[in-house]
Amino acid sequence: MNDPTTRPEPDRCPVITRRRFLAALGASVAGVAVAGYGISVWGRHPTAPITNPTATPTPAPGAFGSTTGRTLVVVEMGGGNDGLNTVVPHADPRYHDLRGDLAITEPLPLDDEIGLHPALGFLADEYAAGRLAIVEGVGYPDPDLSHFASMATWWAGAPGATATTGWLGRYLDGTVGGDVPLAAVSIGPGPTPALLGDRIFQVSIRDLSGLAPHLPPWIDSADELFGMWHGFAPAIEDPGTLLGRVRGAITATIDAAAALDEVLPDGGPSTPERRRGRSDLETSMAVAAALVVGPEPPAVVYVHGWGDFDTHEGQAARHEELMTSLDSALAGFFATVSEAGAADRVVVMTASEFGRRAASNGSGTDHGTASVQFLLGAPVAGGRYGEAPSLTDLDRRGNPVHTVDYRSVYASVLTGWFEADAESILGGDFEVLPVIG
């Protein structure tokens, strides 16, 4: 029986502390930012190491100067692109013997020795105009032909033991640090280890469908929501605490989303209406172009996860489709940046973890070694660089032997394009090719 003299205890309202309020606001703001753009912001190291033979010290921001207002766009061709059927040694009878029915018999001729895959018409035109550099025979000593180990080597900028940063992450650590929200942008299924650094934030974009539909009803605009967070966030005083680090991550996410909202307020080139008829790479490169011509162009845009170049079988049709997508995407990208007057401040570089075996296996090719890299853009000194590997002097597994260390290509971009100290970033002295005019 209830005692009428005992008053029921009132319902307890949860105590709203400053920390809880800020955490709730931050979660709301960051959630809207991430929902609106399919983005995540990554800082510091990956959870698992990537390969690197020597521990390179983290450079201080500004140690390599500024980012010079220039952009490098890296297009990763995951799976191992067939260099021999991309840049075709049509004058070498050994190529036709090794490839049989898989040989490209009518490439787009560049000179008396080589030609491009027939689907690369835009690149052939750019080569003729002096804006395409082809680096032949790219690889590294004692290659590991597993996909992950090979990509980890390329991401880190050196083969060997363990490290926790990528080659582009180290460059950005020594230029902008963590001060520029969109300095490092990856477009693809997640962040790329190549952009992981000790100080920088990497913005990983999966989709840009627009921000406005995700705003809560009590907020009129994205600017109002972002402004609320920036007004309250300084109340978290100590950046060294866990809460302070969370605040930094939320702030970085918000700043990145705000910058993207300015560049692509309506979802830009990735809205469904504009995606129709485009490949994944064409859509990604359209987003990259919008970033480059925007008010705060990134220093690095890394495009990945768009195609499977691991052509063990059915290569002829698959590789043609991939080459068509690459050519069309690059043509669209440069049309956009040229129209905006930004062609002189961007260079595109391709990358793939390895090439393919010299001989076909019937309908495809197995994992190989030396391959080709493209550098493309108005600042590029077009032409052939390196040396095409011999097709008669193969290694014990039947693979071409590399003639150019891939870190020479990195050093050439870091030195020639970014005017940075490549030796400090790569942990060694590598030949600089004159690929930047």
CSV table of N, CA and C in Angstrom, one decimal, residues 184-285:
chain,number,residue,atom,x,y,z
A,184,ALA,N,44.3,16.9,-49.2
A,184,ALA,CA,44.5,15.5,-49.6
A,184,ALA,C,43.1,14.9,-49.7
A,185,VAL,N,42.7,14.5,-51.0
A,185,VAL,CA,41.4,14.0,-51.2
A,185,VAL,C,41.5,12.7,-52.0
A,186,SER,N,40.9,11.6,-51.5
A,186,SER,CA,40.8,10.4,-52.2
A,186,SER,C,39.4,10.2,-52.7
A,187,ILE,N,39.2,9.7,-53.9
A,187,ILE,CA,37.9,9.4,-54.4
A,187,ILE,C,37.9,7.9,-54.8
A,188,GLY,N,37.0,7.2,-54.0
A,188,GLY,CA,37.0,5.7,-54.2
A,188,GLY,C,36.3,5.1,-53.0
A,189,PRO,N,36.5,3.8,-52.8
A,189,PRO,CA,35.8,3.0,-51.8
A,189,PRO,C,36.3,3.3,-50.4
A,190,GLY,N,37.4,4.0,-50.2
A,190,GLY,CA,37.9,4.4,-48.9
A,190,GLY,C,39.1,5.2,-49.0
A,191,PRO,N,39.8,5.4,-47.9
A,191,PRO,CA,41.1,6.2,-48.0
A,191,PRO,C,42.2,5.4,-48.6
A,192,THR,N,43.1,6.1,-49.2
A,192,THR,CA,44.3,5.4,-49.8
A,192,THR,C,45.5,5.5,-48.8
A,193,PRO,N,46.2,4.4,-48.6
A,193,PRO,CA,47.4,4.6,-47.7
A,193,PRO,C,48.4,5.5,-48.3
A,194,ALA,N,48.4,5.8,-49.6
A,194,ALA,CA,49.4,6.7,-50.2
A,194,ALA,C,49.3,8.1,-49.6
A,195,LEU,N,48.1,8.5,-49.1
A,195,LEU,CA,47.9,9.8,-48.5
A,195,LEU,C,47.9,9.8,-47.0
A,196,LEU,N,48.2,8.7,-46.4
A,196,LEU,CA,48.3,8.7,-44.9
A,196,LEU,C,49.5,9.4,-44.4
A,197,GLY,N,49.4,10.3,-43.5
A,197,GLY,CA,50.5,11.0,-42.9
A,197,GLY,C,50.4,11.1,-41.4
A,198,ASP,N,51.4,11.7,-40.8
A,198,ASP,CA,51.4,11.9,-39.3
A,198,ASP,C,50.6,13.2,-38.9
A,199,ARG,N,50.5,14.1,-39.9
A,199,ARG,CA,49.8,15.4,-39.5
A,199,ARG,C,48.6,15.7,-40.4
A,200,ILE,N,48.6,15.3,-41.6
A,200,ILE,CA,47.5,15.7,-42.5
A,200,ILE,C,46.2,15.0,-42.3
A,201,PHE,N,45.2,15.5,-42.7
A,201,PHE,CA,43.9,14.8,-42.8
A,201,PHE,C,43.6,14.5,-44.3
A,202,GLN,N,43.2,13.2,-44.5
A,202,GLN,CA,42.8,12.8,-45.8
A,202,GLN,C,41.3,12.7,-45.9
A,203,VAL,N,40.7,13.4,-46.8
A,203,VAL,CA,39.3,13.4,-47.0
A,203,VAL,C,39.0,12.3,-48.1
A,204,SER,N,38.2,11.3,-47.6
A,204,SER,CA,37.9,10.2,-48.5
A,204,SER,C,36.4,10.3,-49.0
A,205,ILE,N,36.2,10.5,-50.3
A,205,ILE,CA,34.9,10.7,-50.9
A,205,ILE,C,34.4,9.4,-51.6
A,206,ARG,N,33.3,9.0,-51.1
A,206,ARG,CA,32.7,7.8,-51.8
A,206,ARG,C,31.6,8.2,-52.7
A,207,ASP,N,30.9,9.3,-52.4
A,207,ASP,CA,29.7,9.7,-53.2
A,207,ASP,C,29.5,11.2,-52.8
A,208,LEU,N,29.0,12.0,-53.8
A,208,LEU,CA,28.6,13.3,-53.5
A,208,LEU,C,27.2,13.5,-54.0
A,209,SER,N,26.2,13.3,-53.2
A,209,SER,CA,24.8,13.4,-53.6
A,209,SER,C,24.2,14.6,-53.1
A,210,GLY,N,24.9,15.5,-52.5
A,210,GLY,CA,24.3,16.8,-52.0
A,210,GLY,C,24.1,16.8,-50.5
A,211,LEU,N,24.2,17.9,-49.9
A,211,LEU,CA,24.1,18.0,-48.4
A,211,LEU,C,22.7,18.4,-47.9
A,212,ALA,N,22.0,19.2,-48.7
A,212,ALA,CA,20.7,19.8,-48.2
A,212,ALA,C,19.7,18.8,-47.7
A,213,PRO,N,19.5,17.6,-48.4
A,213,PRO,CA,18.5,16.7,-48.0
A,213,PRO,C,18.7,16.1,-46.6
A,214,HIS,N,19.9,16.2,-46.1
A,214,HIS,CA,20.3,15.5,-44.8
A,214,HIS,C,20.2,16.5,-43.7
A,215,LEU,N,19.9,17.7,-43.9
A,215,LEU,CA,19.8,18.7,-42.8
A,215,LEU,C,18.7,18.4,-41.8
A,216,PRO,N,18.8,18.5,-40.5
A,216,PRO,CA,17.7,18.3,-39.6
A,216,PRO,C,16.7,19.5,-39.8
A,217,PRO,N,15.4,19.3,-39.5
A,217,PRO,CA,14.4,20.3,-39.8
A,217,PRO,C,14.6,21.6,-39.1
A,218,TRP,N,15.3,21.6,-37.9
A,218,TRP,CA,15.5,22.8,-37.2
A,218,TRP,C,16.7,23.6,-37.6
A,219,ILE,N,17.3,23.2,-38.7
A,219,ILE,CA,18.4,24.0,-39.2
A,219,ILE,C,18.1,24.4,-40.7
A,220,ASP,N,18.3,25.7,-40.9
A,220,ASP,CA,17.9,26.2,-42.2
A,220,ASP,C,18.9,25.9,-43.3
A,221,SER,N,20.2,25.8,-43.0
A,221,SER,CA,21.2,25.7,-44.0
A,221,SER,C,22.4,25.0,-43.4
A,222,ALA,N,23.3,24.5,-44.3
A,222,ALA,CA,24.5,23.8,-43.9
A,222,ALA,C,25.4,24.9,-43.2
A,223,ASP,N,25.4,26.1,-43.7
A,223,ASP,CA,26.3,27.1,-43.1
A,223,ASP,C,25.9,27.3,-41.6
A,224,GLU,N,24.6,27.3,-41.3
A,224,GLU,CA,24.1,27.5,-40.0
A,224,GLU,C,24.6,26.4,-39.1
A,225,LEU,N,24.5,25.1,-39.6
A,225,LEU,CA,24.9,24.0,-38.8
A,225,LEU,C,26.4,24.0,-38.5
A,226,PHE,N,27.2,24.3,-39.6
A,226,PHE,CA,28.6,24.3,-39.4
A,226,PHE,C,29.0,25.5,-38.5
A,227,GLY,N,28.3,26.6,-38.6
A,227,GLY,CA,28.6,27.7,-37.7
A,227,GLY,C,28.4,27.4,-36.2
A,228,MET,N,27.3,26.6,-36.0
A,228,MET,CA,27.0,26.3,-34.6
A,228,MET,C,28.2,25.5,-34.0
A,229,TRP,N,28.7,24.5,-34.8
A,229,TRP,CA,29.8,23.7,-34.2
A,229,TRP,C,31.1,24.6,-34.0
A,230,HIS,N,31.4,25.4,-35.0
A,230,HIS,CA,32.6,26.2,-34.8
A,230,HIS,C,32.4,27.2,-33.7
A,231,GLY,N,31.2,27.6,-33.3
A,231,GLY,CA,31.0,28.5,-32.2
A,231,GLY,C,31.2,27.8,-30.9
A,232,PHE,N,30.9,26.5,-30.8
A,232,PHE,CA,31.0,25.8,-29.5
A,232,PHE,C,32.3,25.0,-29.3
A,233,ALA,N,32.9,24.6,-30.4
A,233,ALA,CA,34.0,23.7,-30.4
A,233,ALA,C,35.2,24.2,-29.5
A,234,PRO,N,35.5,25.5,-29.6
A,234,PRO,CA,36.6,26.0,-28.8
A,234,PRO,C,36.5,25.8,-27.3
A,235,ALA,N,35.3,25.5,-26.8
A,235,ALA,CA,35.1,25.2,-25.4
A,235,ALA,C,35.8,24.0,-25.0
A,236,ILE,N,36.2,23.1,-25.9
A,236,ILE,CA,37.0,21.9,-25.5
A,236,ILE,C,38.4,22.4,-25.6
A,237,GLU,N,39.0,22.6,-24.4
A,237,GLU,CA,40.3,23.4,-24.4
A,237,GLU,C,41.5,22.6,-24.8
A,238,ASP,N,41.6,21.3,-24.3
A,238,ASP,CA,42.9,20.6,-24.4
A,238,ASP,C,42.9,19.7,-25.6
A,239,PRO,N,43.7,20.1,-26.7
A,239,PRO,CA,43.7,19.2,-27.9
A,239,PRO,C,44.4,17.9,-27.7
A,240,GLY,N,45.1,17.8,-26.5
A,240,GLY,CA,45.9,16.5,-26.3
A,240,GLY,C,45.0,15.4,-25.7
A,241,THR,N,43.8,15.8,-25.2
A,241,THR,CA,42.9,14.8,-24.6
A,241,THR,C,42.2,14.0,-25.7
A,242,LEU,N,41.6,12.9,-25.3
A,242,LEU,CA,40.8,12.1,-26.3
A,242,LEU,C,39.7,13.0,-26.8
A,243,LEU,N,39.0,13.7,-25.9
A,243,LEU,CA,37.9,14.5,-26.4
A,243,LEU,C,38.4,15.6,-27.3
A,244,GLY,N,39.6,16.2,-27.0
A,244,GLY,CA,40.2,17.2,-27.9
A,244,GLY,C,40.5,16.6,-29.3
A,245,ARG,N,41.0,15.4,-29.3
A,245,ARG,CA,41.3,14.8,-30.6
A,245,ARG,C,40.0,14.5,-31.4
A,246,VAL,N,38.9,14.1,-30.7
A,246,VAL,CA,37.7,13.9,-31.3
A,246,VAL,C,37.1,15.2,-31.9
A,247,ARG,N,37.3,16.3,-31.1
A,247,ARG,CA,36.9,17.6,-31.6
A,247,ARG,C,37.6,17.9,-32.9
A,248,GLY,N,38.9,17.7,-32.9
A,248,GLY,CA,39.7,17.9,-34.1
A,248,GLY,C,39.2,17.2,-35.3
A,249,ALA,N,38.9,15.9,-35.1
A,249,ALA,CA,38.4,15.1,-36.2
A,249,ALA,C,37.1,15.6,-36.7
A,250,ILE,N,36.2,15.9,-35.8
A,250,ILE,CA,34.9,16.4,-36.2
A,250,ILE,C,35.0,17.7,-36.9
A,251,THR,N,35.9,18.6,-36.4
A,251,THR,CA,36.1,19.9,-37.1
A,251,THR,C,36.7,19.7,-38.5
A,252,ALA,N,37.6,18.8,-38.6
A,252,ALA,CA,38.2,18.5,-39.9
A,252,ALA,C,37.1,18.0,-40.9
A,253,THR,N,36.2,17.1,-40.4
A,253,THR,CA,35.1,16.6,-41.2
A,253,THR,C,34.2,17.7,-41.7
A,254,ILE,N,33.9,18.6,-40.7
A,254,ILE,CA,33.0,19.7,-41.0
A,254,ILE,C,33.6,20.7,-42.0
A,255,ASP,N,34.9,21.0,-41.8
A,255,ASP,CA,35.6,21.9,-42.7
A,255,ASP,C,35.6,21.3,-44.1
A,256,ALA,N,35.9,20.0,-44.2
A,256,ALA,CA,35.9,19.4,-45.5
A,256,ALA,C,34.6,19.4,-46.2
A,257,ALA,N,33.5,19.1,-45.4
A,257,ALA,CA,32.2,19.1,-46.0
A,257,ALA,C,31.8,20.5,-46.4
A,258,ALA,N,32.2,21.5,-45.6
A,258,ALA,CA,31.8,22.9,-46.0
A,258,ALA,C,32.5,23.3,-47.3
A,259,ALA,N,33.8,22.9,-47.4
A,259,ALA,CA,34.6,23.2,-48.6
A,259,ALA,C,34.0,22.5,-49.8
A,260,LEU,N,33.6,21.2,-49.6
A,260,LEU,CA,32.9,20.5,-50.7
A,260,LEU,C,31.6,21.1,-51.1
A,261,ASP,N,30.8,21.5,-50.1
A,261,ASP,CA,29.5,22.2,-50.4
A,261,ASP,C,29.7,23.4,-51.2
A,262,GLU,N,30.8,24.1,-51.0
A,262,GLU,CA,31.1,25.3,-51.8
A,262,GLU,C,31.4,24.9,-53.3
A,263,VAL,N,32.2,23.8,-53.4
A,263,VAL,CA,32.6,23.4,-54.8
A,263,VAL,C,31.5,22.8,-55.5
A,264,LEU,N,30.7,21.9,-54.8
A,264,LEU,CA,29.7,21.1,-55.4
A,264,LEU,C,28.4,21.2,-54.6
A,265,PRO,N,27.7,22.4,-54.6
A,265,PRO,CA,26.6,22.6,-53.8
A,265,PRO,C,25.4,21.8,-54.1
A,266,ASP,N,25.3,21.3,-55.4
A,266,ASP,CA,24.1,20.5,-55.8
A,266,ASP,C,24.5,19.1,-56.1
A,267,GLY,N,25.6,18.6,-55.5
A,267,GLY,CA,26.1,17.3,-55.9
A,267,GLY,C,27.0,17.2,-57.1
A,268,GLY,N,27.0,18.3,-57.8
A,268,GLY,CA,27.9,18.5,-59.0
A,268,GLY,C,27.8,17.4,-60.0
A,269,PRO,N,29.0,16.9,-60.4
A,269,PRO,CA,29.0,15.9,-61.5
A,269,PRO,C,28.6,14.5,-61.1
A,270,SER,N,28.3,14.3,-59.8
A,270,SER,CA,28.0,12.9,-59.4
A,270,SER,C,26.5,12.7,-59.1
A,271,THR,N,25.7,13.7,-59.4
A,271,THR,CA,24.2,13.4,-59.3
A,271,THR,C,23.8,12.4,-60.3
A,272,PRO,N,22.7,11.6,-60.0
A,272,PRO,CA,22.3,10.5,-60.9
A,272,PRO,C,22.1,11.0,-62.3
A,273,GLU,N,21.5,12.2,-62.5
A,273,GLU,CA,21.2,12.6,-63.8
A,273,GLU,C,22.5,12.8,-64.6
A,274,ARG,N,23.6,13.2,-63.9
A,274,ARG,CA,24.8,13.5,-64.7
A,274,ARG,C,25.7,12.3,-64.8
A,275,ARG,N,25.3,11.2,-64.0
A,275,ARG,CA,26.1,10.0,-64.1
A,275,ARG,C,25.7,9.1,-65.2
A,276,ARG,N,24.5,9.3,-65.7
A,276,ARG,CA,24.0,8.4,-66.8
A,276,ARG,C,24.9,8.3,-68.0
A,277,GLY,N,25.3,7.0,-68.3
A,277,GLY,CA,26.1,6.8,-69.5
A,277,GLY,C,27.6,7.0,-69.1
A,278,ARG,N,27.9,7.3,-67.9
A,278,ARG,CA,29.3,7.4,-67.5
A,278,ARG,C,29.8,6.2,-66.8
A,279,SER,N,31.1,5.9,-67.0
A,279,SER,CA,31.7,4.8,-66.2
A,279,SER,C,32.0,5.4,-64.8
A,280,ASP,N,32.4,4.5,-63.8
A,280,ASP,CA,32.7,5.0,-62.5
A,280,ASP,C,33.9,5.9,-62.6
A,281,LEU,N,34.9,5.6,-63.4
A,281,LEU,CA,36.1,6.5,-63.5
A,281,LEU,C,35.7,7.9,-64.1
A,282,GLU,N,34.8,7.9,-65.1
A,282,GLU,CA,34.4,9.2,-65.6
A,282,GLU,C,33.7,10.0,-64.5
A,283,THR,N,32.9,9.4,-63.7
A,283,THR,CA,32.2,10.2,-62.6
A,283,THR,C,33.3,10.7,-61.6
A,284,SER,N,34.2,9.8,-61.2
A,284,SER,CA,35.2,10.2,-60.3
A,284,SER,C,36.1,11.3,-60.8
A,285,MET,N,36.5,11.2,-62.1
A,285,MET,CA,37.3,12.3,-62.7
A,285,MET,C,36.5,13.6,-62.9
